Amino acid sequence: MNIPNSVNDAREVAGKRLPRMVMDFLEGGALDEITLRANVNDLTAIRLQQRVLRDVSTMDLSVSVFGTTLRTPVGIAPMGLLSLFRPDADVALARAAHAAGTVFVHSAWSGTPLRDVAAAAPGSVWSQMTFWPDARLVEQHLQRAHDAGIEVLVIAADVSVSSKRDRDLRNGFTMEARPTPRSVLNAARKPRWLWHFLTGPRVTFGDQSVDGKPMSLKQMQEFMEQENASATWADVERIRAQWPGRIVVKGIMSPDDARAAIDSGADAVYVSNHGGRQFDSQPSTVSALPAIADTVAGQVPVLADGGIRRGSDIVTMMAMGADLCLVGRPVVYGMVDSGTPGAERVLDILTEEAAVALAFTGTSCLREVDRSVLSR
Ligand SMILES: Cc1cc2nc3c(=O)[nH]c(=O)nc-3n(C[C@H](O)[C@H](O)[C@H](O)COP(=O)(O)O)c2cc1C
């Protein structure tokens, strides 16, 4: 196992292990990837204010969400089709989150049934869903989440339509799976990935099918294409009436939508532009976050993801008003090489870096950080 010292290190190793088309699927964004780049660039453009000679001998990086204390301020965002990176990916990431004392959000488009992931990391798994045109799928999802002991439901509100990803189209990496000859040749040169892919558990697609059996790739393709462009806030209210646990609405990028989410019964808002994979004409999450946090004004927790690659980014997000940060790509980079330990290592790196950055701002408790730590 390579022991990375940074997210960048882990990314480099993942790039060596994964076929180009799979790495592109992980890293790519919508269209010209403007929003994807903005997520990272805007975070790195924000500077923190150094303060000296304040007692930072005891650092507290824990955060509190829904009355639960998480040991680290960074959770794992929902990601579909993780089995393409490693067949045991969902369980590996859920276990890493559990070991680090944080949460893993299982995607509705996962390759591993929710109950299996929930059983592998008791109490650490949240479940992401969305509004499918077939209302039976929504009902079934709620039932499955309930049966698996899930307490927190994350509604992806930003998938009513979906965007093109040019990298995937170029590689022929579409759900019809027509990789270009070049992509196939490249995959053949990644023996470890190929070995895992060919010998690991058969890649099926989760537990979403109407008859309860795991989906085939073809069924998953049809399922992912089921967008519900007519979904509205009334659908959130309907879920609110049915779901006894917590509800988080993901994909909030405007203060007005944050207000609508709270009015519809959400217990938290999740500021996210889907890691730049959906709408490529919008700002970074860190630039949208302060106005949203001001509107929410502490009524419910604010979650945020997008572009976090260093611990200082976590401090910045928290200073801008986040109560919990999440990452997508960074933990996958770590997980590709060694499964749970690699992902856990990435969570540790981010937490350790956040602790040092926070100490340099003269603050010892991350929960108390505010905009005064930003350099003007
Ligand atoms: C490979 C991949 C798959 C994703 N699948 C989903 C998904 O199924 N549901 C969802 O709500 N968001 C999905 N996202 C978006 C992530 O939840 C998250 O918003 C984003 O990755 C955060 O940005 P970061 O990767 O820069 O940390 C996906 C992201 C990636 C990279």
mmCIF file of C-alpha atoms and ligand atoms in Angstrom:
data_model
loop_
_atom_site.group_PDB
_atom_site.id
_atom_site.type_symbol
_atom_site.label_atom_id
_atom_site.label_comp_id
_atom_site.label_asym_id
_atom_site.label_seq_id
_atom_site.Cartn_x
_atom_site.Cartn_y
_atom_site.Cartn_z
ATOM 1 C CA MET A 1 0.000 0.000 0.000
ATOM 2 C CA ASN A 2 1.228 3.453 -0.870
ATOM 3 C CA ILE A 3 0.819 5.777 2.087
ATOM 4 C CA PRO A 4 -0.182 9.139 0.677
ATOM 5 C CA ASN A 5 0.774 12.359 2.435
ATOM 6 C CA SER A 6 -1.802 14.468 0.681
ATOM 7 C CA VAL A 7 -4.909 14.201 -1.459
ATOM 8 C CA ASN A 8 -2.677 15.032 -4.421
ATOM 9 C CA ASP A 9 -0.451 12.037 -3.632
ATOM 10 C CA ALA A 10 -3.480 9.759 -3.450
ATOM 11 C CA ARG A 11 -4.755 11.197 -6.725
ATOM 12 C CA GLU A 12 -1.464 10.403 -8.428
ATOM 13 C CA VAL A 13 -1.605 6.773 -7.319
ATOM 14 C CA ALA A 14 -5.250 6.452 -8.400
ATOM 15 C CA GLY A 15 -4.283 7.830 -11.807
ATOM 16 C CA LYS A 16 -1.727 5.024 -12.178
ATOM 17 C CA ARG A 17 -4.154 2.301 -11.107
ATOM 18 C CA LEU A 18 -7.316 3.273 -12.987
ATOM 19 C CA PRO A 19 -7.861 3.099 -16.733
ATOM 20 C CA ARG A 20 -8.024 6.547 -18.254
ATOM 21 C CA MET A 21 -11.756 6.343 -18.958
ATOM 22 C CA VAL A 22 -12.537 5.354 -15.351
ATOM 23 C CA MET A 23 -10.314 8.135 -13.956
ATOM 24 C CA ASP A 24 -12.020 10.579 -16.318
ATOM 25 C CA PHE A 25 -15.429 9.408 -15.113
ATOM 26 C CA LEU A 26 -14.299 10.145 -11.554
ATOM 27 C CA GLU A 27 -12.645 13.467 -12.212
ATOM 28 C CA GLY A 28 -14.739 14.897 -14.987
ATOM 29 C CA GLY A 29 -17.384 17.565 -14.858
ATOM 30 C CA ALA A 30 -20.147 18.886 -17.058
ATOM 31 C CA LEU A 31 -19.382 20.493 -20.420
ATOM 32 C CA ASP A 32 -16.356 22.813 -20.194
ATOM 33 C CA GLU A 33 -15.769 21.999 -16.508
ATOM 34 C CA ILE A 34 -15.897 25.664 -15.538
ATOM 35 C CA THR A 35 -17.811 24.999 -12.308
ATOM 36 C CA LEU A 36 -15.629 21.968 -11.553
ATOM 37 C CA ARG A 37 -12.490 24.140 -11.701
ATOM 38 C CA ALA A 38 -14.176 27.018 -9.851
ATOM 39 C CA ASN A 39 -14.886 24.732 -6.877
ATOM 40 C CA VAL A 40 -11.172 24.119 -6.381
ATOM 41 C CA ASN A 41 -9.843 27.476 -7.565
ATOM 42 C CA ASP A 42 -12.195 29.622 -5.472
ATOM 43 C CA LEU A 43 -11.290 27.681 -2.345
ATOM 44 C CA THR A 44 -7.568 28.050 -2.969
ATOM 45 C CA ALA A 45 -8.004 31.774 -3.698
ATOM 46 C CA ILE A 46 -9.376 32.417 -0.207
ATOM 47 C CA ARG A 47 -6.666 33.089 2.373
ATOM 48 C CA LEU A 48 -6.874 32.620 6.111
ATOM 49 C CA GLN A 49 -5.572 35.142 8.638
ATOM 50 C CA GLN A 50 -2.623 34.010 10.736
ATOM 51 C CA ARG A 51 -2.848 34.888 14.420
ATOM 52 C CA VAL A 52 -0.072 34.196 16.910
ATOM 53 C CA LEU A 53 0.384 33.581 20.613
ATOM 54 C CA ARG A 54 -3.036 32.218 21.319
ATOM 55 C CA ASP A 55 -3.293 28.945 23.180
ATOM 56 C CA VAL A 56 -3.853 26.238 20.576
ATOM 57 C CA SER A 57 -2.434 23.373 22.603
ATOM 58 C CA THR A 58 -5.746 21.490 22.545
ATOM 59 C CA MET A 59 -7.516 21.286 19.215
ATOM 60 C CA ASP A 60 -11.138 20.233 18.789
ATOM 61 C CA LEU A 61 -12.044 19.270 15.228
ATOM 62 C CA SER A 62 -15.315 17.558 16.055
ATOM 63 C CA VAL A 63 -18.607 18.797 14.679
ATOM 64 C CA SER A 64 -22.160 18.173 15.701
ATOM 65 C CA VAL A 65 -25.014 17.331 13.332
ATOM 66 C CA PHE A 66 -28.502 16.209 14.383
ATOM 67 C CA GLY A 67 -27.339 15.843 17.958
ATOM 68 C CA THR A 68 -24.539 13.454 16.990
ATOM 69 C CA THR A 69 -20.906 14.352 17.445
ATOM 70 C CA LEU A 70 -18.707 13.475 14.492
ATOM 71 C CA ARG A 71 -15.015 13.145 15.351
ATOM 72 C CA THR A 72 -13.920 14.635 12.073
ATOM 73 C CA PRO A 73 -15.500 17.557 10.193
ATOM 74 C CA VAL A 74 -15.499 15.787 6.855
ATOM 75 C CA GLY A 75 -17.958 13.140 5.676
ATOM 76 C CA ILE A 76 -18.204 11.171 2.428
ATOM 77 C CA ALA A 77 -20.583 12.545 -0.210
ATOM 78 C CA PRO A 78 -22.885 10.214 -2.185
ATOM 79 C CA MET A 79 -21.326 8.781 -5.333
ATOM 80 C CA GLY A 80 -22.974 6.408 -7.774
ATOM 81 C CA LEU A 81 -21.277 3.561 -9.655
ATOM 82 C CA LEU A 82 -18.438 3.383 -7.128
ATOM 83 C CA SER A 83 -18.007 -0.324 -7.919
ATOM 84 C CA LEU A 84 -16.291 0.717 -11.125
ATOM 85 C CA PHE A 85 -13.324 1.937 -9.076
ATOM 86 C CA ARG A 86 -13.174 -1.133 -6.856
ATOM 87 C CA PRO A 87 -15.861 -3.793 -6.503
ATOM 88 C CA ASP A 88 -16.091 -3.387 -2.716
ATOM 89 C CA ALA A 89 -15.995 0.401 -2.896
ATOM 90 C CA ASP A 90 -19.195 1.338 -1.059
ATOM 91 C CA VAL A 91 -18.468 -0.936 1.872
ATOM 92 C CA ALA A 92 -14.810 0.158 1.919
ATOM 93 C CA LEU A 93 -15.774 3.831 2.066
ATOM 94 C CA ALA A 94 -18.532 3.291 4.623
ATOM 95 C CA ARG A 95 -16.065 1.442 6.865
ATOM 96 C CA ALA A 96 -13.535 4.258 6.476
ATOM 97 C CA ALA A 97 -16.155 6.818 7.501
ATOM 98 C CA HIS A 98 -17.154 4.659 10.459
ATOM 99 C CA ALA A 99 -13.548 4.270 11.620
ATOM 100 C CA ALA A 100 -12.930 8.005 11.281
ATOM 101 C CA GLY A 101 -16.079 8.817 13.252
ATOM 102 C CA THR A 102 -17.999 10.433 10.424
ATOM 103 C CA VAL A 103 -20.719 9.619 7.885
ATOM 104 C CA PHE A 104 -20.914 7.934 4.485
ATOM 105 C CA VAL A 105 -23.797 8.806 2.190
ATOM 106 C CA HIS A 106 -24.901 5.803 0.116
ATOM 107 C CA SER A 107 -25.991 6.736 -3.415
ATOM 108 C CA ALA A 108 -29.234 5.502 -4.930
ATOM 109 C CA TRP A 109 -27.114 4.633 -7.980
ATOM 110 C CA SER A 110 -24.694 2.516 -5.974
ATOM 111 C CA GLY A 111 -23.565 -0.960 -6.951
ATOM 112 C CA THR A 112 -24.077 -2.282 -3.426
ATOM 113 C CA PRO A 113 -27.398 -2.687 -1.646
ATOM 114 C CA LEU A 114 -28.078 -0.161 1.088
ATOM 115 C CA ARG A 115 -28.658 -2.848 3.723
ATOM 116 C CA ASP A 116 -25.180 -4.344 3.141
ATOM 117 C CA VAL A 117 -23.487 -0.979 3.418
ATOM 118 C CA ALA A 118 -25.512 -0.017 6.495
ATOM 119 C CA ALA A 119 -24.626 -3.333 8.161
ATOM 120 C CA ALA A 120 -20.912 -2.784 7.498
ATOM 121 C CA ALA A 121 -20.858 0.606 9.212
ATOM 122 C CA PRO A 122 -23.692 0.734 11.756
ATOM 123 C CA GLY A 123 -24.891 4.227 12.538
ATOM 124 C CA SER A 124 -22.553 5.878 10.008
ATOM 125 C CA VAL A 125 -24.573 5.503 6.816
ATOM 126 C CA TRP A 126 -27.018 8.003 5.373
ATOM 127 C CA SER A 127 -29.050 7.263 2.265
ATOM 128 C CA GLN A 128 -29.319 9.456 -0.828
ATOM 129 C CA MET A 129 -32.374 9.203 -3.051
ATOM 130 C CA THR A 130 -34.257 11.385 -5.470
ATOM 131 C CA PHE A 131 -37.750 11.682 -6.968
ATOM 132 C CA TRP A 132 -38.246 9.037 -9.613
ATOM 133 C CA PRO A 133 -41.136 9.327 -12.059
ATOM 134 C CA ASP A 134 -42.321 5.911 -10.890
ATOM 135 C CA ALA A 135 -43.619 6.702 -7.412
ATOM 136 C CA ARG A 136 -43.255 3.028 -6.442
ATOM 137 C CA LEU A 137 -39.479 3.429 -6.558
ATOM 138 C CA VAL A 138 -39.666 6.263 -4.036
ATOM 139 C CA GLU A 139 -41.888 4.187 -1.754
ATOM 140 C CA GLN A 140 -39.576 1.205 -2.026
ATOM 141 C CA HIS A 141 -36.552 3.307 -1.295
ATOM 142 C CA LEU A 142 -38.108 4.718 1.868
ATOM 143 C CA GLN A 143 -39.018 1.212 2.981
ATOM 144 C CA ARG A 144 -35.522 -0.121 2.305
ATOM 145 C CA ALA A 145 -33.936 2.798 4.123
ATOM 146 C CA HIS A 146 -36.245 2.236 7.062
ATOM 147 C CA ASP A 147 -35.533 -1.522 7.119
ATOM 148 C CA ALA A 148 -31.786 -0.855 7.010
ATOM 149 C CA GLY A 149 -32.059 1.380 10.089
ATOM 150 C CA ILE A 150 -31.163 4.538 8.189
ATOM 151 C CA GLU A 151 -31.891 7.724 10.095
ATOM 152 C CA VAL A 152 -30.898 10.375 7.590
ATOM 153 C CA LEU A 153 -32.266 10.655 4.065
ATOM 154 C CA VAL A 154 -30.454 12.895 1.592
ATOM 155 C CA ILE A 155 -32.644 14.044 -1.276
ATOM 156 C CA ALA A 156 -30.608 14.882 -4.383
ATOM 157 C CA ALA A 157 -32.630 17.803 -5.719
ATOM 158 C CA ASP A 158 -30.272 18.674 -8.563
ATOM 159 C CA VAL A 159 -30.827 15.679 -10.820
ATOM 160 C CA SER A 160 -34.163 16.581 -12.404
ATOM 161 C CA VAL A 161 -32.169 16.931 -15.602
ATOM 162 C CA SER A 162 -28.639 15.771 -16.279
ATOM 163 C CA SER A 163 -25.743 17.224 -18.163
ATOM 164 C CA LYS A 164 -23.296 15.887 -20.707
ATOM 165 C CA ARG A 165 -19.782 15.092 -19.589
ATOM 166 C CA ASP A 166 -17.568 15.582 -22.598
ATOM 167 C CA ARG A 167 -14.763 13.404 -21.234
ATOM 168 C CA ASP A 168 -17.089 10.416 -20.914
ATOM 169 C CA LEU A 169 -18.477 10.955 -24.388
ATOM 170 C CA ARG A 170 -14.957 11.180 -25.838
ATOM 171 C CA ASN A 171 -13.956 7.930 -24.112
ATOM 172 C CA GLY A 172 -17.124 6.168 -25.170
ATOM 173 C CA PHE A 173 -17.737 5.741 -21.438
ATOM 174 C CA THR A 174 -21.479 5.874 -21.519
ATOM 175 C CA MET A 175 -23.997 3.599 -19.899
ATOM 176 C CA GLU A 176 -24.316 1.762 -23.205
ATOM 177 C CA ALA A 177 -20.642 0.912 -22.506
ATOM 178 C CA ARG A 178 -19.151 1.359 -25.942
ATOM 179 C CA PRO A 179 -15.578 2.206 -24.987
ATOM 180 C CA THR A 180 -13.374 3.394 -27.816
ATOM 181 C CA PRO A 181 -10.555 1.006 -28.878
ATOM 182 C CA ARG A 182 -8.112 3.405 -27.293
ATOM 183 C CA SER A 183 -9.991 3.213 -23.958
ATOM 184 C CA VAL A 184 -9.959 -0.597 -24.112
ATOM 185 C CA LEU A 185 -6.210 -0.682 -24.806
ATOM 186 C CA ASN A 186 -5.599 1.681 -21.924
ATOM 187 C CA ALA A 187 -7.720 -0.454 -19.551
ATOM 188 C CA ALA A 188 -5.705 -3.532 -20.576
ATOM 189 C CA ARG A 189 -2.592 -1.782 -19.280
ATOM 190 C CA LYS A 190 -4.006 -1.412 -15.741
ATOM 191 C CA PRO A 191 -3.668 -5.019 -14.497
ATOM 192 C CA ARG A 192 -4.609 -4.409 -10.883
ATOM 193 C CA TRP A 193 -7.836 -2.639 -11.757
ATOM 194 C CA LEU A 194 -8.597 -5.264 -14.388
ATOM 195 C CA TRP A 195 -7.970 -8.078 -11.900
ATOM 196 C CA HIS A 196 -10.304 -6.512 -9.334
ATOM 197 C CA PHE A 197 -12.882 -5.823 -11.996
ATOM 198 C CA LEU A 198 -12.823 -9.327 -13.453
ATOM 199 C CA THR A 199 -12.440 -11.331 -10.250
ATOM 200 C CA GLY A 200 -14.252 -9.187 -7.680
ATOM 201 C CA PRO A 201 -17.931 -9.522 -6.860
ATOM 202 C CA ARG A 202 -19.963 -9.254 -10.037
ATOM 203 C CA VAL A 203 -20.822 -5.638 -10.638
ATOM 204 C CA THR A 204 -24.553 -5.451 -10.285
ATOM 205 C CA PHE A 205 -26.346 -2.268 -9.580
ATOM 206 C CA GLY A 206 -27.693 -2.026 -6.121
ATOM 207 C CA ASP A 207 -31.144 -2.797 -4.941
ATOM 208 C CA GLN A 208 -33.403 -0.472 -6.811
ATOM 209 C CA SER A 209 -35.237 -2.797 -9.136
ATOM 210 C CA VAL A 210 -38.972 -3.031 -8.753
ATOM 211 C CA ASP A 211 -38.951 -6.782 -8.226
ATOM 212 C CA GLY A 212 -36.268 -6.538 -5.539
ATOM 213 C CA LYS A 213 -33.452 -8.149 -7.542
ATOM 214 C CA PRO A 214 -30.181 -6.336 -8.233
ATOM 215 C CA MET A 215 -30.163 -4.562 -11.551
ATOM 216 C CA SER A 216 -28.152 -5.487 -14.587
ATOM 217 C CA LEU A 217 -26.088 -2.790 -16.258
ATOM 218 C CA LYS A 218 -28.832 -2.335 -18.838
ATOM 219 C CA GLN A 219 -31.524 -1.954 -16.176
ATOM 220 C CA MET A 220 -29.314 0.513 -14.340
ATOM 221 C CA GLN A 221 -28.931 2.518 -17.523
ATOM 222 C CA GLU A 222 -32.691 2.751 -17.863
ATOM 223 C CA PHE A 223 -33.013 3.561 -14.169
ATOM 224 C CA MET A 224 -30.459 6.389 -14.297
ATOM 225 C CA GLU A 225 -32.215 7.836 -17.271
ATOM 226 C CA GLN A 226 -35.403 8.129 -15.241
ATOM 227 C CA GLU A 227 -35.277 11.811 -14.507
ATOM 228 C CA ASN A 228 -38.219 13.538 -12.977
ATOM 229 C CA ALA A 229 -38.147 17.009 -14.411
ATOM 230 C CA SER A 230 -41.548 17.725 -12.928
ATOM 231 C CA ALA A 231 -40.405 17.286 -9.294
ATOM 232 C CA THR A 232 -41.151 20.272 -7.023
ATOM 233 C CA TRP A 233 -40.956 21.254 -3.368
ATOM 234 C CA ALA A 234 -44.324 19.556 -2.909
ATOM 235 C CA ASP A 235 -42.470 16.256 -3.393
ATOM 236 C CA VAL A 236 -40.164 17.138 -0.491
ATOM 237 C CA GLU A 237 -43.239 17.883 1.611
ATOM 238 C CA ARG A 238 -44.679 14.498 0.650
ATOM 239 C CA ILE A 239 -41.508 12.714 1.744
ATOM 240 C CA ARG A 240 -41.549 14.796 4.932
ATOM 241 C CA ALA A 241 -45.020 13.467 5.715
ATOM 242 C CA GLN A 242 -43.861 9.863 5.220
ATOM 243 C CA TRP A 243 -40.309 9.780 6.567
ATOM 244 C CA PRO A 244 -39.883 9.862 10.342
ATOM 245 C CA GLY A 245 -36.127 10.459 10.266
ATOM 246 C CA ARG A 246 -34.068 13.450 9.201
ATOM 247 C CA ILE A 247 -34.207 14.913 5.719
ATOM 248 C CA VAL A 248 -31.326 16.722 4.025
ATOM 249 C CA VAL A 249 -31.891 18.474 0.679
ATOM 250 C CA LYS A 250 -28.768 18.333 -1.515
ATOM 251 C CA GLY A 251 -28.005 20.662 -4.398
ATOM 252 C CA ILE A 252 -28.901 23.931 -2.694
ATOM 253 C CA MET A 253 -27.073 26.793 -4.411
ATOM 254 C CA SER A 254 -29.319 29.763 -3.635
ATOM 255 C CA PRO A 255 -30.626 31.369 -0.439
ATOM 256 C CA ASP A 256 -34.181 31.176 -1.793
ATOM 257 C CA ASP A 257 -33.888 27.419 -2.264
ATOM 258 C CA ALA A 258 -32.467 27.095 1.242
ATOM 259 C CA ARG A 259 -35.548 28.864 2.541
ATOM 260 C CA ALA A 260 -37.818 26.656 0.407
ATOM 261 C CA ALA A 261 -36.072 23.549 1.751
ATOM 262 C CA ILE A 262 -36.623 24.606 5.358
ATOM 263 C CA ASP A 263 -40.236 25.566 4.615
ATOM 264 C CA SER A 264 -40.756 22.121 3.053
ATOM 265 C CA GLY A 265 -39.587 20.407 6.226
ATOM 266 C CA ALA A 266 -35.887 19.756 5.571
ATOM 267 C CA ASP A 267 -33.749 19.214 8.671
ATOM 268 C CA ALA A 268 -30.583 20.398 6.887
ATOM 269 C CA VAL A 269 -29.546 22.041 3.650
ATOM 270 C CA TYR A 270 -26.661 20.643 1.644
ATOM 271 C CA VAL A 271 -24.848 23.249 -0.446
ATOM 272 C CA SER A 272 -23.499 21.455 -3.492
ATOM 273 C CA ASN A 273 -23.177 21.854 -7.243
ATOM 274 C CA HIS A 274 -22.665 18.090 -7.604
ATOM 275 C CA GLY A 275 -18.905 18.562 -7.823
ATOM 276 C CA GLY A 276 -19.355 20.480 -11.098
ATOM 277 C CA ARG A 277 -20.920 17.438 -12.766
ATOM 278 C CA GLN A 278 -24.344 18.892 -13.480
ATOM 279 C CA PHE A 279 -24.799 22.603 -14.308
ATOM 280 C CA ASP A 280 -21.640 24.160 -15.709
ATOM 281 C CA SER A 281 -22.812 27.766 -15.646
ATOM 282 C CA GLN A 282 -22.922 28.343 -11.950
ATOM 283 C CA PRO A 283 -20.562 29.514 -9.211
ATOM 284 C CA SER A 284 -18.461 27.394 -6.900
ATOM 285 C CA THR A 285 -20.057 26.142 -3.711
ATOM 286 C CA VAL A 286 -17.724 28.180 -1.522
ATOM 287 C CA SER A 287 -18.869 31.376 -3.211
ATOM 288 C CA ALA A 288 -22.549 30.461 -2.831
ATOM 289 C CA LEU A 289 -22.185 29.299 0.767
ATOM 290 C CA PRO A 290 -22.044 32.551 2.819
ATOM 291 C CA ALA A 291 -25.344 33.985 1.537
ATOM 292 C CA ILE A 292 -27.048 30.630 2.080
ATOM 293 C CA ALA A 293 -25.644 30.303 5.609
ATOM 294 C CA ASP A 294 -26.794 33.857 6.379
ATOM 295 C CA THR A 295 -30.319 33.016 5.228
ATOM 296 C CA VAL A 296 -30.415 29.756 7.167
ATOM 297 C CA ALA A 297 -29.134 31.659 10.212
ATOM 298 C CA GLY A 298 -28.630 28.555 12.336
ATOM 299 C CA GLN A 299 -32.181 27.215 11.956
ATOM 300 C CA VAL A 300 -30.848 23.954 10.520
ATOM 301 C CA PRO A 301 -27.341 22.594 9.881
ATOM 302 C CA VAL A 302 -25.627 23.589 6.633
ATOM 303 C CA LEU A 303 -23.633 20.881 4.839
ATOM 304 C CA ALA A 304 -21.264 21.690 1.991
ATOM 305 C CA ASP A 305 -19.081 19.917 -0.546
ATOM 306 C CA GLY A 306 -17.163 20.705 -3.713
ATOM 307 C CA GLY A 307 -13.452 21.149 -4.336
ATOM 308 C CA ILE A 308 -12.106 20.355 -0.864
ATOM 309 C CA ARG A 309 -8.572 19.055 -1.368
ATOM 310 C CA ARG A 310 -6.747 20.411 1.699
ATOM 311 C CA GLY A 311 -7.644 20.742 5.353
ATOM 312 C CA SER A 312 -7.490 24.527 5.030
ATOM 313 C CA ASP A 313 -10.443 24.229 2.596
ATOM 314 C CA ILE A 314 -12.454 22.697 5.437
ATOM 315 C CA VAL A 315 -11.597 25.626 7.705
ATOM 316 C CA THR A 316 -12.640 28.013 4.921
ATOM 317 C CA MET A 317 -15.963 26.204 4.326
ATOM 318 C CA MET A 318 -16.709 26.183 8.048
ATOM 319 C CA ALA A 319 -15.772 29.883 8.314
ATOM 320 C CA MET A 320 -18.209 30.587 5.464
ATOM 321 C CA GLY A 321 -20.996 28.901 7.408
ATOM 322 C CA ALA A 322 -20.814 25.121 6.908
ATOM 323 C CA ASP A 323 -21.494 22.862 9.889
ATOM 324 C CA LEU A 324 -20.184 19.745 8.136
ATOM 325 C CA CYS A 325 -18.052 19.337 5.010
ATOM 326 C CA LEU A 326 -18.165 16.376 2.661
ATOM 327 C CA VAL A 327 -15.797 15.128 -0.014
ATOM 328 C CA GLY A 328 -16.305 12.957 -3.056
ATOM 329 C CA ARG A 329 -13.299 12.430 -5.299
ATOM 330 C CA PRO A 330 -10.555 12.663 -2.616
ATOM 331 C CA VAL A 331 -11.672 9.538 -0.733
ATOM 332 C CA VAL A 332 -12.027 7.604 -3.969
ATOM 333 C CA TYR A 333 -8.420 8.476 -4.807
ATOM 334 C CA GLY A 334 -7.414 6.982 -1.457
ATOM 335 C CA MET A 335 -9.673 3.950 -1.726
ATOM 336 C CA VAL A 336 -8.572 2.813 -5.199
ATOM 337 C CA ASP A 337 -5.193 1.535 -4.008
ATOM 338 C CA SER A 338 -6.056 -0.110 -0.725
ATOM 339 C CA GLY A 339 -9.756 0.103 0.078
ATOM 340 C CA THR A 340 -10.730 1.186 3.581
ATOM 341 C CA PRO A 341 -7.239 2.099 4.897
ATOM 342 C CA GLY A 342 -6.543 4.364 1.926
ATOM 343 C CA ALA A 343 -9.852 6.196 2.270
ATOM 344 C CA GLU A 344 -9.381 6.490 6.008
ATOM 345 C CA ARG A 345 -5.914 7.867 5.409
ATOM 346 C CA VAL A 346 -7.387 10.602 3.194
ATOM 347 C CA LEU A 347 -9.932 11.526 5.882
ATOM 348 C CA ASP A 348 -7.092 11.635 8.427
ATOM 349 C CA ILE A 349 -4.926 13.788 6.177
ATOM 350 C CA LEU A 350 -7.721 16.304 5.676
ATOM 351 C CA THR A 351 -8.483 16.387 9.397
ATOM 352 C CA GLU A 352 -4.832 16.770 10.388
ATOM 353 C CA GLU A 353 -4.316 19.536 7.830
ATOM 354 C CA ALA A 354 -7.478 21.262 9.053
ATOM 355 C CA ALA A 355 -6.184 21.118 12.643
ATOM 356 C CA VAL A 356 -2.901 22.780 11.675
ATOM 357 C CA ALA A 357 -4.581 25.444 9.528
ATOM 358 C CA LEU A 358 -7.051 26.156 12.319
ATOM 359 C CA ALA A 359 -4.243 26.471 14.868
ATOM 360 C CA PHE A 360 -2.491 29.000 12.621
ATOM 361 C CA THR A 361 -5.648 31.116 12.705
ATOM 362 C CA GLY A 362 -5.370 31.088 16.496
ATOM 363 C CA THR A 363 -8.584 29.094 16.936
ATOM 364 C CA SER A 364 -8.768 25.831 18.829
ATOM 365 C CA CYS A 365 -12.370 24.758 18.230
ATOM 366 C CA LEU A 366 -13.517 24.263 14.639
ATOM 367 C CA ARG A 367 -17.199 24.569 15.539
ATOM 368 C CA GLU A 368 -16.546 28.116 16.724
ATOM 369 C CA VAL A 369 -14.759 29.278 13.605
ATOM 370 C CA ASP A 370 -16.327 32.252 11.829
ATOM 371 C CA ARG A 371 -15.486 34.720 9.084
ATOM 372 C CA SER A 372 -13.015 36.559 11.320
ATOM 373 C CA VAL A 373 -10.439 33.899 10.372
ATOM 374 C CA LEU A 374 -10.568 34.948 6.724
ATOM 375 C CA SER A 375 -7.816 37.261 5.558
ATOM 376 C CA ARG A 376 -9.139 40.566 4.272
HETATM 377 C C1 LIG B 1 -18.047 9.687 -9.461
HETATM 378 C C2 LIG B 1 -19.076 10.569 -8.814
HETATM 379 C C3 LIG B 1 -20.384 10.124 -8.695
HETATM 380 C C4 LIG B 1 -21.336 10.921 -8.073
HETATM 381 N N1 LIG B 1 -22.604 10.422 -7.900
HETATM 382 C C5 LIG B 1 -23.495 11.120 -7.166
HETATM 383 C C6 LIG B 1 -24.736 10.533 -6.817
HETATM 384 O O1 LIG B 1 -25.012 9.389 -7.131
HETATM 385 N N2 LIG B 1 -25.613 11.283 -6.095
HETATM 386 C C7 LIG B 1 -25.316 12.574 -5.693
HETATM 387 O O2 LIG B 1 -26.142 13.215 -5.040
HETATM 388 N N3 LIG B 1 -24.127 13.137 -5.990
HETATM 389 C C8 LIG B 1 -23.197 12.445 -6.696
HETATM 390 N N4 LIG B 1 -21.975 12.992 -6.942
HETATM 391 C C9 LIG B 1 -21.633 14.322 -6.397
HETATM 392 C C10 LIG B 1 -21.023 14.177 -4.987
HETATM 393 O O3 LIG B 1 -22.002 13.774 -4.059
HETATM 394 C C11 LIG B 1 -20.425 15.504 -4.468
HETATM 395 O O4 LIG B 1 -21.423 16.496 -4.540
HETATM 396 C C12 LIG B 1 -19.182 15.954 -5.219
HETATM 397 O O5 LIG B 1 -18.367 14.868 -5.590
HETATM 398 C C13 LIG B 1 -18.364 16.889 -4.308
HETATM 399 O O6 LIG B 1 -17.270 17.400 -4.983
HETATM 400 P P1 LIG B 1 -15.759 16.828 -4.802
HETATM 401 O O7 LIG B 1 -15.699 15.569 -5.593
HETATM 402 O O8 LIG B 1 -14.933 17.929 -5.387
HETATM 403 O O9 LIG B 1 -15.505 16.601 -3.332
HETATM 404 C C14 LIG B 1 -20.998 12.222 -7.579
HETATM 405 C C15 LIG B 1 -19.675 12.652 -7.716
HETATM 406 C C16 LIG B 1 -18.720 11.849 -8.306
HETATM 407 C C17 LIG B 1 -17.288 12.341 -8.386
#
